[in-house]
PDB file of C-alpha atoms in Angstrom:
ATOM      1  CA  MET A   1      80.753 108.983 110.948  1.00 96.00           C
ATOM      2  CA  LYS A   2      79.402 110.321 107.423  1.00 97.00           C
ATOM      3  CA  LEU A   3      80.626 107.902 104.757  1.00 98.00           C
ATOM      4  CA  TYR A   4      80.161 108.910 101.250  1.00 98.00           C
ATOM      5  CA  LEU A   5      80.178 105.410  99.487  1.00 98.00           C
ATOM      6  CA  ASP A   6      81.019 105.375  95.764  1.00 98.00           C
ATOM      7  CA  PRO A   7      79.934 102.323  93.620  1.00 97.00           C
ATOM      8  CA  GLY A   8      82.421 103.128  90.342  1.00 97.00           C
ATOM      9  CA  HIS A   9      80.803 103.314  87.021  1.00 96.00           C
ATOM     10  CA  GLY A  10      77.169 102.734  86.591  1.00 94.00           C
ATOM     11  CA  GLY A  11      74.758 103.044  83.760  1.00 93.00           C
ATOM     12  CA  SER A  12      76.012 103.631  80.139  1.00 95.00           C
ATOM     13  CA  ASP A  13      79.517 103.228  81.814  1.00 94.00           C
ATOM     14  CA  PRO A  14      80.093  99.577  82.372  1.00 95.00           C
ATOM     15  CA  GLY A  15      83.667 100.082  83.661  1.00 94.00           C
ATOM     16  CA  ALA A  16      86.017  96.869  82.976  1.00 92.00           C
ATOM     17  CA  VAL A  17      84.396  94.053  81.646  1.00 95.00           C
ATOM     18  CA  GLY A  18      85.846  90.291  81.247  1.00 94.00           C
ATOM     19  CA  ASN A  19      84.845  86.766  81.985  1.00 92.00           C
ATOM     20  CA  GLY A  20      81.150  87.559  81.431  1.00 93.00           C
ATOM     21  CA  LEU A  21      81.168  90.146  84.322  1.00 93.00           C
ATOM     22  CA  GLN A  22      80.844  94.046  84.364  1.00 95.00           C
ATOM     23  CA  GLU A  23      82.351  95.976  86.785  1.00 96.00           C
ATOM     24  CA  LYS A  24      79.658  98.403  87.607  1.00 96.00           C
ATOM     25  CA  THR A  25      77.754  95.338  88.811  1.00 95.00           C
ATOM     26  CA  ILE A  26      80.243  93.798  90.951  1.00 96.00           C
ATOM     27  CA  ASN A  27      80.927  97.507  92.568  1.00 96.00           C
ATOM     28  CA  LEU A  28      77.297  98.354  93.325  1.00 95.00           C
ATOM     29  CA  ASP A  29      76.895  94.692  95.067  1.00 95.00           C
ATOM     30  CA  ILE A  30      79.941  95.116  97.079  1.00 96.00           C
ATOM     31  CA  ALA A  31      79.011  98.646  98.019  1.00 95.00           C
ATOM     32  CA  ILE A  32      75.514  97.960  99.195  1.00 93.00           C
ATOM     33  CA  ARG A  33      76.925  95.072 101.362  1.00 93.00           C
ATOM     34  CA  ILE A  34      79.249  97.600 102.975  1.00 94.00           C
ATOM     35  CA  ARG A  35      76.453  99.972 103.602  1.00 94.00           C
ATOM     36  CA  ASP A  36      74.167  97.369 105.133  1.00 92.00           C
ATOM     37  CA  LEU A  37      76.831  95.803 107.239  1.00 91.00           C
ATOM     38  CA  LEU A  38      77.693  99.404 108.891  1.00 93.00           C
ATOM     39  CA  LEU A  39      74.285 100.413 109.637  1.00 92.00           C
ATOM     40  CA  SER A  40      73.324  97.262 110.953  1.00 88.00           C
ATOM     41  CA  ASN A  41      76.165  96.671 113.349  1.00 90.00           C
ATOM     42  CA  TYR A  42      77.442 100.204 113.983  1.00 92.00           C
ATOM     43  CA  ASN A  43      76.107 103.159 116.062  1.00 92.00           C
ATOM     44  CA  ASN A  44      76.596 106.658 114.982  1.00 94.00           C
ATOM     45  CA  VAL A  45      77.042 105.843 111.299  1.00 95.00           C
ATOM     46  CA  SER A  46      75.647 107.690 108.159  1.00 95.00           C
ATOM     47  CA  VAL A  47      76.018 106.524 104.553  1.00 96.00           C
ATOM     48  CA  LYS A  48      75.140 108.312 101.352  1.00 96.00           C
ATOM     49  CA  MET A  49      75.866 106.096  98.246  1.00 96.00           C
ATOM     50  CA  SER A  50      76.375 107.732  94.764  1.00 97.00           C
ATOM     51  CA  ARG A  51      74.136 104.995  93.271  1.00 94.00           C
ATOM     52  CA  THR A  52      71.989 102.406  94.560  1.00 92.00           C
ATOM     53  CA  SER A  53      70.973 101.080  90.945  1.00 92.00           C
ATOM     54  CA  ASP A  54      72.475 100.996  87.612  1.00 92.00           C
ATOM     55  CA  SER A  55      72.449 104.669  87.067  1.00 93.00           C
ATOM     56  CA  THR A  56      74.623 106.859  85.216  1.00 95.00           C
ATOM     57  CA  LYS A  57      76.441 109.564  87.445  1.00 96.00           C
ATOM     58  CA  SER A  58      79.361 111.725  86.404  1.00 97.00           C
ATOM     59  CA  LEU A  59      82.569 112.194  88.576  1.00 97.00           C
ATOM     60  CA  SER A  60      81.925 115.721  89.304  1.00 98.00           C
ATOM     61  CA  GLN A  61      78.682 114.928  90.390  1.00 98.00           C
ATOM     62  CA  ARG A  62      79.985 112.471  92.988  1.00 98.00           C
ATOM     63  CA  THR A  63      82.532 114.658  94.629  1.00 98.00           C
ATOM     64  CA  ASN A  64      80.237 117.663  94.690  1.00 98.00           C
ATOM     65  CA  GLU A  65      77.628 115.663  96.277  1.00 98.00           C
ATOM     66  CA  ALA A  66      80.197 114.290  98.798  1.00 98.00           C
ATOM     67  CA  ASN A  67      81.451 117.489  99.359  1.00 98.00           C
ATOM     68  CA  ASN A  68      78.026 119.418 100.086  1.00 98.00           C
ATOM     69  CA  TRP A  69      77.220 116.565 102.274  1.00 97.00           C
ATOM     70  CA  ASN A  70      80.196 117.439 104.258  1.00 98.00           C
ATOM     71  CA  ALA A  71      80.991 113.711 104.346  1.00 98.00           C
ATOM     72  CA  ASP A  72      84.057 112.435 106.729  1.00 98.00           C
ATOM     73  CA  TYR A  73      85.225 109.910 104.521  1.00 98.00           C
ATOM     74  CA  PHE A  74      84.983 109.084 100.554  1.00 98.00           C
ATOM     75  CA  LEU A  75      85.202 105.559  99.891  1.00 98.00           C
ATOM     76  CA  SER A  76      85.135 104.386  96.053  1.00 98.00           C
ATOM     77  CA  ILE A  77      84.763 100.684  95.276  1.00 98.00           C
ATOM     78  CA  HIS A  78      86.129  99.382  91.922  1.00 98.00           C
ATOM     79  CA  CYS A  79      87.620  96.391  89.999  1.00 97.00           C
ATOM     80  CA  ASN A  80      90.459  96.390  88.050  1.00 96.00           C
ATOM     81  CA  SER A  81      91.666  95.200  84.667  1.00 94.00           C
ATOM     82  CA  PHE A  82      94.697  95.040  82.110  1.00 93.00           C
ATOM     83  CA  ASN A  83      95.308  92.276  79.921  1.00 89.00           C
ATOM     84  CA  GLY A  84      93.954  89.200  81.485  1.00 88.00           C
ATOM     85  CA  SER A  85      97.616  88.531  83.089  1.00 89.00           C
ATOM     86  CA  ALA A  86      97.470  91.037  86.340  1.00 94.00           C
ATOM     87  CA  TYR A  87      95.817  90.276  89.336  1.00 94.00           C
ATOM     88  CA  GLY A  88      95.395  91.156  92.937  1.00 95.00           C
ATOM     89  CA  TYR A  89      93.934  93.659  95.171  1.00 97.00           C
ATOM     90  CA  GLU A  90      95.352  97.303  95.526  1.00 97.00           C
ATOM     91  CA  ASP A  91      94.045 101.007  96.822  1.00 98.00           C
ATOM     92  CA  PHE A  92      94.924 104.446  96.059  1.00 98.00           C
ATOM     93  CA  ILE A  93      95.164 107.735  97.625  1.00 98.00           C
ATOM     94  CA  HIS A  94      96.070 110.959  95.991  1.00 98.00           C
ATOM     95  CA  ASN A  95      99.309 111.564  94.823  1.00 97.00           C
ATOM     96  CA  SER A  96      99.564 114.781  96.526  1.00 97.00           C
ATOM     97  CA  LEU A  97      99.352 113.255 100.016  1.00 97.00           C
ATOM     98  CA  SER A  98     102.199 112.477 102.257  1.00 97.00           C
ATOM     99  CA  ASP A  99     102.658 108.949 103.837  1.00 96.00           C
ATOM    100  CA  GLN A 100     102.188 110.638 107.275  1.00 95.00           C
ATOM    101  CA  SER A 101      98.833 112.167 106.287  1.00 96.00           C
ATOM    102  CA  THR A 102      95.538 111.288 107.867  1.00 96.00           C
ATOM    103  CA  THR A 103      94.570 109.901 104.652  1.00 98.00           C
ATOM    104  CA  ALA A 104      97.499 107.635 104.282  1.00 97.00           C
ATOM    105  CA  ARG A 105      96.730 106.424 107.898  1.00 96.00           C
ATOM    106  CA  TYR A 106      93.216 105.350 107.077  1.00 97.00           C
ATOM    107  CA  GLN A 107      94.407 103.494 103.792  1.00 97.00           C
ATOM    108  CA  ASN A 108      96.998 101.454 105.982  1.00 96.00           C
ATOM    109  CA  ILE A 109      94.353 100.374 108.314  1.00 95.00           C
ATOM    110  CA  ILE A 110      91.685  99.519 105.621  1.00 97.00           C
ATOM    111  CA  HIS A 111      94.298  98.179 103.398  1.00 96.00           C
ATOM    112  CA  GLU A 112      95.532  95.793 106.001  1.00 94.00           C
ATOM    113  CA  GLU A 113      91.777  94.893 106.921  1.00 94.00           C
ATOM    114  CA  VAL A 114      90.790  93.951 103.416  1.00 96.00           C
ATOM    115  CA  SER A 115      93.809  92.217 102.721  1.00 94.00           C
ATOM    116  CA  LYS A 116      93.357  89.844 105.845  1.00 90.00           C
ATOM    117  CA  VAL A 117      90.160  88.255 104.141  1.00 91.00           C
ATOM    118  CA  ASN A 118      90.265  88.859 100.200  1.00 92.00           C
ATOM    119  CA  GLN A 119      92.389  86.002  99.254  1.00 90.00           C
ATOM    120  CA  LEU A 120      93.949  88.261  96.682  1.00 94.00           C
ATOM    121  CA  ARG A 121      97.487  88.858  95.606  1.00 93.00           C
ATOM    122  CA  ASN A 122      98.480  91.958  97.580  1.00 95.00           C
ATOM    123  CA  ARG A 123      99.914  94.757  95.085  1.00 96.00           C
ATOM    124  CA  GLY A 124     100.368  97.069  97.612  1.00 95.00           C
ATOM    125  CA  LYS A 125      99.286 100.624  98.721  1.00 97.00           C
ATOM    126  CA  LYS A 126      99.666 103.382  95.980  1.00 97.00           C
ATOM    127  CA  LYS A 127      98.701 106.936  94.786  1.00 98.00           C
ATOM    128  CA  ALA A 128      97.160 108.509  91.919  1.00 98.00           C
ATOM    129  CA  ASN A 129      95.768 111.627  90.643  1.00 98.00           C
ATOM    130  CA  PHE A 130      92.143 110.186  90.264  1.00 98.00           C
ATOM    131  CA  HIS A 131      89.278 112.917  90.255  1.00 98.00           C
ATOM    132  CA  VAL A 132      87.338 111.097  93.284  1.00 98.00           C
ATOM    133  CA  LEU A 133      90.558 111.528  95.185  1.00 98.00           C
ATOM    134  CA  ARG A 134      91.800 114.858  93.788  1.00 98.00           C
ATOM    135  CA  GLU A 135      88.299 116.683  93.873  1.00 98.00           C
ATOM    136  CA  SER A 136      86.845 115.279  97.206  1.00 98.00           C
ATOM    137  CA  HIS A 137      87.329 117.603 100.143  1.00 98.00           C
ATOM    138  CA  MET A 138      87.673 114.895 102.802  1.00 98.00           C
ATOM    139  CA  PRO A 139      89.968 111.988 103.056  1.00 98.00           C
ATOM    140  CA  ALA A 140      89.332 109.782 100.315  1.00 98.00           C
ATOM    141  CA  LEU A 141      90.157 105.935  98.996  1.00 98.00           C
ATOM    142  CA  LEU A 142      89.875 104.148  95.953  1.00 98.00           C
ATOM    143  CA  THR A 143      89.863 100.010  96.137  1.00 98.00           C
ATOM    144  CA  GLU A 144      90.293  97.831  93.254  1.00 98.00           C
ATOM    145  CA  ASN A 145      88.980  94.574  94.368  1.00 98.00           C
ATOM    146  CA  GLY A 146      90.713  92.206  91.705  1.00 96.00           C
ATOM    147  CA  PHE A 147      90.928  92.105  88.111  1.00 96.00           C
ATOM    148  CA  ILE A 148      87.735  91.322  86.360  1.00 96.00           C
ATOM    149  CA  ASP A 149      89.811  90.175  83.020  1.00 95.00           C
ATOM    150  CA  HIS A 150      91.824  87.349  84.936  1.00 94.00           C
ATOM    151  CA  SER A 151      90.236  83.970  85.221  1.00 92.00           C
ATOM    152  CA  GLY A 152      91.178  83.348  88.822  1.00 92.00           C
ATOM    153  CA  ASP A 153      90.129  86.984  90.415  1.00 94.00           C
ATOM    154  CA  ALA A 154      87.007  86.792  88.220  1.00 94.00           C
ATOM    155  CA  ALA A 155      85.954  83.396  89.706  1.00 92.00           C
ATOM    156  CA  LYS A 156      86.064  85.130  93.231  1.00 93.00           C
ATOM    157  CA  LEU A 157      84.331  88.420  92.119  1.00 94.00           C
ATOM    158  CA  ARG A 158      81.253  86.101  90.690  1.00 91.00           C
ATOM    159  CA  ASP A 159      81.226  84.250  94.120  1.00 90.00           C
ATOM    160  CA  PRO A 160      78.397  86.308  96.691  1.00 87.00           C
ATOM    161  CA  SER A 161      80.297  84.735  99.659  1.00 86.00           C
ATOM    162  CA  TRP A 162      83.344  86.247  98.652  1.00 91.00           C
ATOM    163  CA  ARG A 163      81.741  89.739  98.020  1.00 93.00           C
ATOM    164  CA  GLN A 164      80.465  89.504 101.391  1.00 91.00           C
ATOM    165  CA  ARG A 165      83.885  88.737 102.590  1.00 91.00           C
ATOM    166  CA  VAL A 166      85.429  91.633 100.788  1.00 96.00           C
ATOM    167  CA  ALA A 167      82.769  93.873 102.210  1.00 95.00           C
ATOM    168  CA  GLN A 168      83.072  92.946 105.725  1.00 94.00           C
ATOM    169  CA  GLY A 169      86.946  93.731 105.164  1.00 95.00           C
ATOM    170  CA  HIS A 170      86.460  97.103 104.113  1.00 97.00           C
ATOM    171  CA  VAL A 171      83.802  97.455 107.190  1.00 96.00           C
ATOM    172  CA  ASN A 172      86.414  96.136 109.572  1.00 95.00           C
ATOM    173  CA  GLY A 173      88.980  98.830 108.204  1.00 96.00           C
ATOM    174  CA  LEU A 174      86.274 101.668 108.598  1.00 97.00           C
ATOM    175  CA  ALA A 175      85.650 100.550 112.175  1.00 95.00           C
ATOM    176  CA  ARG A 176      89.298 100.488 112.978  1.00 95.00           C
ATOM    177  CA  ALA A 177      90.221 103.691 111.289  1.00 96.00           C
ATOM    178  CA  PHE A 178      86.970 105.710 112.778  1.00 96.00           C
ATOM    179  CA  GLN A 179      86.935 103.739 116.218  1.00 95.00           C
ATOM    180  CA  LEU A 180      83.043 102.992 115.256  1.00 94.00           C
ATOM    181  CA  GLN A 181      81.239 101.435 118.243  1.00 92.00           C
ATOM    182  CA  PRO A 182      79.363  98.323 117.470  1.00 89.00           C
ATOM    183  CA  LYS A 183      75.727  97.972 118.480  1.00 84.00           C
ATOM    184  CA  ASP A 184      74.813  95.782 121.584  1.00 79.00           C
ATOM    185  CA  ASP A 185      73.496  93.103 119.430  1.00 67.00           C
ATOM    186  CA  ALA A 186      76.313  92.970 116.678  1.00 64.00           C
ATOM    187  CA  PRO A 187      77.943  89.864 115.735  1.00 61.00           C
ATOM    188  CA  ASP A 188      81.584  89.600 115.870  1.00 58.00           C
ATOM    189  CA  PRO A 189      82.958  91.317 112.917  1.00 53.00           C
ATOM    190  CA  SER A 190      86.262  89.175 112.749  1.00 52.00           C
ATOM    191  CA  PRO A 191      85.382  85.342 112.940  1.00 55.00           C
ATOM    192  CA  ASN A 192      88.651  83.142 112.813  1.00 66.00           C
ATOM    193  CA  PHE A 193      89.543  81.793 109.521  1.00 75.00           C
ATOM    194  CA  PHE A 194      91.632  78.645 108.801  1.00 84.00           C
ATOM    195  CA  LYS A 195      94.240  80.000 106.470  1.00 87.00           C
ATOM    196  CA  VAL A 196      96.094  77.569 104.175  1.00 90.00           C
ATOM    197  CA  ILE A 197      99.530  77.887 103.787  1.00 93.00           C
ATOM    198  CA  ALA A 198     101.400  76.528 100.989  1.00 93.00           C
ATOM    199  CA  GLY A 199     104.966  76.859 101.560  1.00 92.00           C
ATOM    200  CA  SER A 200     107.221  79.401 103.710  1.00 91.00           C
ATOM    201  CA  PHE A 201     110.493  80.733 102.175  1.00 92.00           C
ATOM    202  CA  LYS A 202     113.413  82.854 103.250  1.00 90.00           C
ATOM    203  CA  GLN A 203     113.708  84.314  99.619  1.00 91.00           C
ATOM    204  CA  ARG A 204     110.787  86.605  98.264  1.00 88.00           C
ATOM    205  CA  ILE A 205     111.456  85.480  94.792  1.00 91.00           C
ATOM    206  CA  ASN A 206     110.790  81.769  95.885  1.00 92.00           C
ATOM    207  CA  ALA A 207     107.363  82.782  97.377  1.00 90.00           C
ATOM    208  CA  GLU A 208     106.578  84.670  94.254  1.00 89.00           C
ATOM    209  CA  GLU A 209     107.440  81.540  91.865  1.00 92.00           C
ATOM    210  CA  ARG A 210     104.816  79.642  94.413  1.00 92.00           C
ATOM    211  CA  VAL A 211     102.110  82.250  93.808  1.00 89.00           C
ATOM    212  CA  ASP A 212     102.712  82.086  90.041  1.00 90.00           C
ATOM    213  CA  LEU A 213     102.631  78.412  90.019  1.00 92.00           C
ATOM    214  CA  LEU A 214      99.229  78.202  91.832  1.00 89.00           C
ATOM    215  CA  THR A 215      97.871  81.267  90.152  1.00 85.00           C
ATOM    216  CA  ASP A 216      98.495  79.122  86.845  1.00 87.00           C
ATOM    217  CA  GLU A 217      96.236  76.406  88.389  1.00 87.00           C
ATOM    218  CA  ASP A 218      93.559  78.984  89.105  1.00 83.00           C
ATOM    219  CA  MET A 219      94.084  78.791  92.850  1.00 85.00           C
ATOM    220  CA  GLU A 220      94.415  81.946  94.755  1.00 80.00           C
ATOM    221  CA  ALA A 221      97.742  82.776  96.394  1.00 84.00           C
ATOM    222  CA  ILE A 222      99.153  85.795  98.358  1.00 84.00           C
ATOM    223  CA  ILE A 223     102.538  86.683  99.808  1.00 84.00           C
ATOM    224  CA  VAL A 224     102.224  87.027 103.733  1.00 82.00           C
ATOM    225  CA  PRO A 225     105.744  88.412 105.299  1.00 80.00           C
ATOM    226  CA  VAL A 226     106.145  87.068 108.802  1.00 79.00           C
ATOM    227  CA  THR A 227     108.728  87.193 111.364  1.00 77.00           C
ATOM    228  CA  ILE A 228     110.188  84.208 113.029  1.00 75.00           C
ATOM    229  CA  SER A 229     112.541  83.886 115.667  1.00 75.00           C
ATOM    230  CA  GLY A 230     113.876  87.298 114.342  1.00 78.00           C
ATOM    231  CA  GLN A 231     113.975  86.151 110.848  1.00 83.00           C
ATOM    232  CA  GLN A 232     111.887  87.429 107.883  1.00 84.00           C
ATOM    233  CA  TRP A 233     110.158  84.831 106.100  1.00 88.00           C
ATOM    234  CA  TYR A 234     107.603  84.963 103.231  1.00 89.00           C
ATOM    235  CA  ARG A 235     104.577  82.445 103.493  1.00 90.00           C
ATOM    236  CA  VAL A 236     102.365  81.763 100.608  1.00 91.00           C
ATOM    237  CA  GLN A 237      98.738  81.730 101.595  1.00 89.00           C
ATOM    238  CA  SER A 238      96.288  80.019  99.440  1.00 90.00           C
ATOM    239  CA  GLY A 239      92.952  80.700 100.904  1.00 83.00           C
ATOM    240  CA  ALA A 240      91.299  81.662 104.225  1.00 79.00           C
ATOM    241  CA  PHE A 241      88.173  79.697 105.021  1.00 81.00           C
ATOM    242  CA  ARG A 242      85.470  79.979 107.759  1.00 74.00           C
ATOM    243  CA  ASP A 243      84.740  76.101 107.348  1.00 80.00           C
ATOM    244  CA  ARG A 244      87.704  73.829 108.206  1.00 82.00           C
ATOM    245  CA  ASP A 245      86.215  71.257 105.805  1.00 85.00           C
ATOM    246  CA  ASN A 246      86.770  73.617 102.946  1.00 87.00           C
ATOM    247  CA  ALA A 247      90.575  74.496 104.465  1.00 87.00           C
ATOM    248  CA  ASN A 248      91.186  70.601 104.361  1.00 89.00           C
ATOM    249  CA  ALA A 249      89.625  70.336 100.646  1.00 91.00           C
ATOM    250  CA  ARG A 250      92.403  73.039  99.445  1.00 92.00           C
ATOM    251  CA  ILE A 251      95.223  71.084 101.302  1.00 90.00           C
ATOM    252  CA  ASN A 252      94.242  68.050  99.006  1.00 92.00           C
ATOM    253  CA  GLN A 253      94.528  70.066  95.819  1.00 92.00           C
ATOM    254  CA  LEU A 254      97.716  71.322  97.080  1.00 93.00           C
ATOM    255  CA  GLN A 255      98.985  67.838  97.663  1.00 91.00           C
ATOM    256  CA  ASP A 256      97.945  66.688  94.303  1.00 91.00           C
ATOM    257  CA  LEU A 257     100.221  69.214  93.088  1.00 91.00           C
ATOM    258  CA  GLY A 258     102.903  67.848  94.794  1.00 93.00           C
ATOM    259  CA  ILE A 259     103.321  70.800  97.506  1.00 93.00           C
ATOM    260  CA  GLU A 260     103.093  70.267 101.318  1.00 90.00           C
ATOM    261  CA  ALA A 261     100.643  72.648 102.975  1.00 90.00           C
ATOM    262  CA  PHE A 262      99.106  73.331 106.512  1.00 91.00           C
ATOM    263  CA  ILE A 263      96.669  75.498 108.221  1.00 88.00           C
ATOM    264  CA  ILE A 264      96.742  78.058 110.693  1.00 87.00           C
ATOM    265  CA  THR A 265      94.211  80.006 112.527  1.00 77.00           C
ATOM    266  CA  ASP A 266      93.832  83.948 113.495  1.00 57.00           C
TER     267      ASP A 266
END
């Protein structure tokens, strides 16, 4: 699999800014982590990056390079911004593509894997007429990994361990989508996480109210639909932790807010 990996913006173009962060720097850091995880852990993978430093590169240069290299996939890494109130994760394919296209199938897989680990509100799978999606000759995806101007998302973007988790989510998606074969000495790419559930609701609007409450307290929260005994429920997940002590600490934070919470594992 030949992956063209594009950290958005760079050089004279900082991208979105907020909370003391620049998008171009976050994009590059996550992309390098994706590259290193892929090359270290999977066979028969080639990665070409649009940039590996804080350099300026036009959109046309990026897509021309990917097309000339005959890449199998174009993955563009970004962060979002709005007005400080929007938050969460979303990704995009080109708006001319059907939901049954190969590109949409890859989006479904990668979206699922990234959403499992990023502890961000899931804003959904979307379509747009972005240059890198329109002008690339191969299937392409652009991911928006949180809102840099939202204090809660920015706190995660600032955390190297969170960026590593997000990179691993992208890699897990690529491995599934392209059926990559792990190297013999590769570690398990999908370790168990201790997930903190801060409420389960039959009505989605109630789950959304709980998410808004936790977000106002600068605590991550996402809605995870589940089917229990044939009925649809909406769980509010407030973090996924490799260390159970950290999960227990989140439980204590929630209890201080008067919210009963519990832990589940993968």
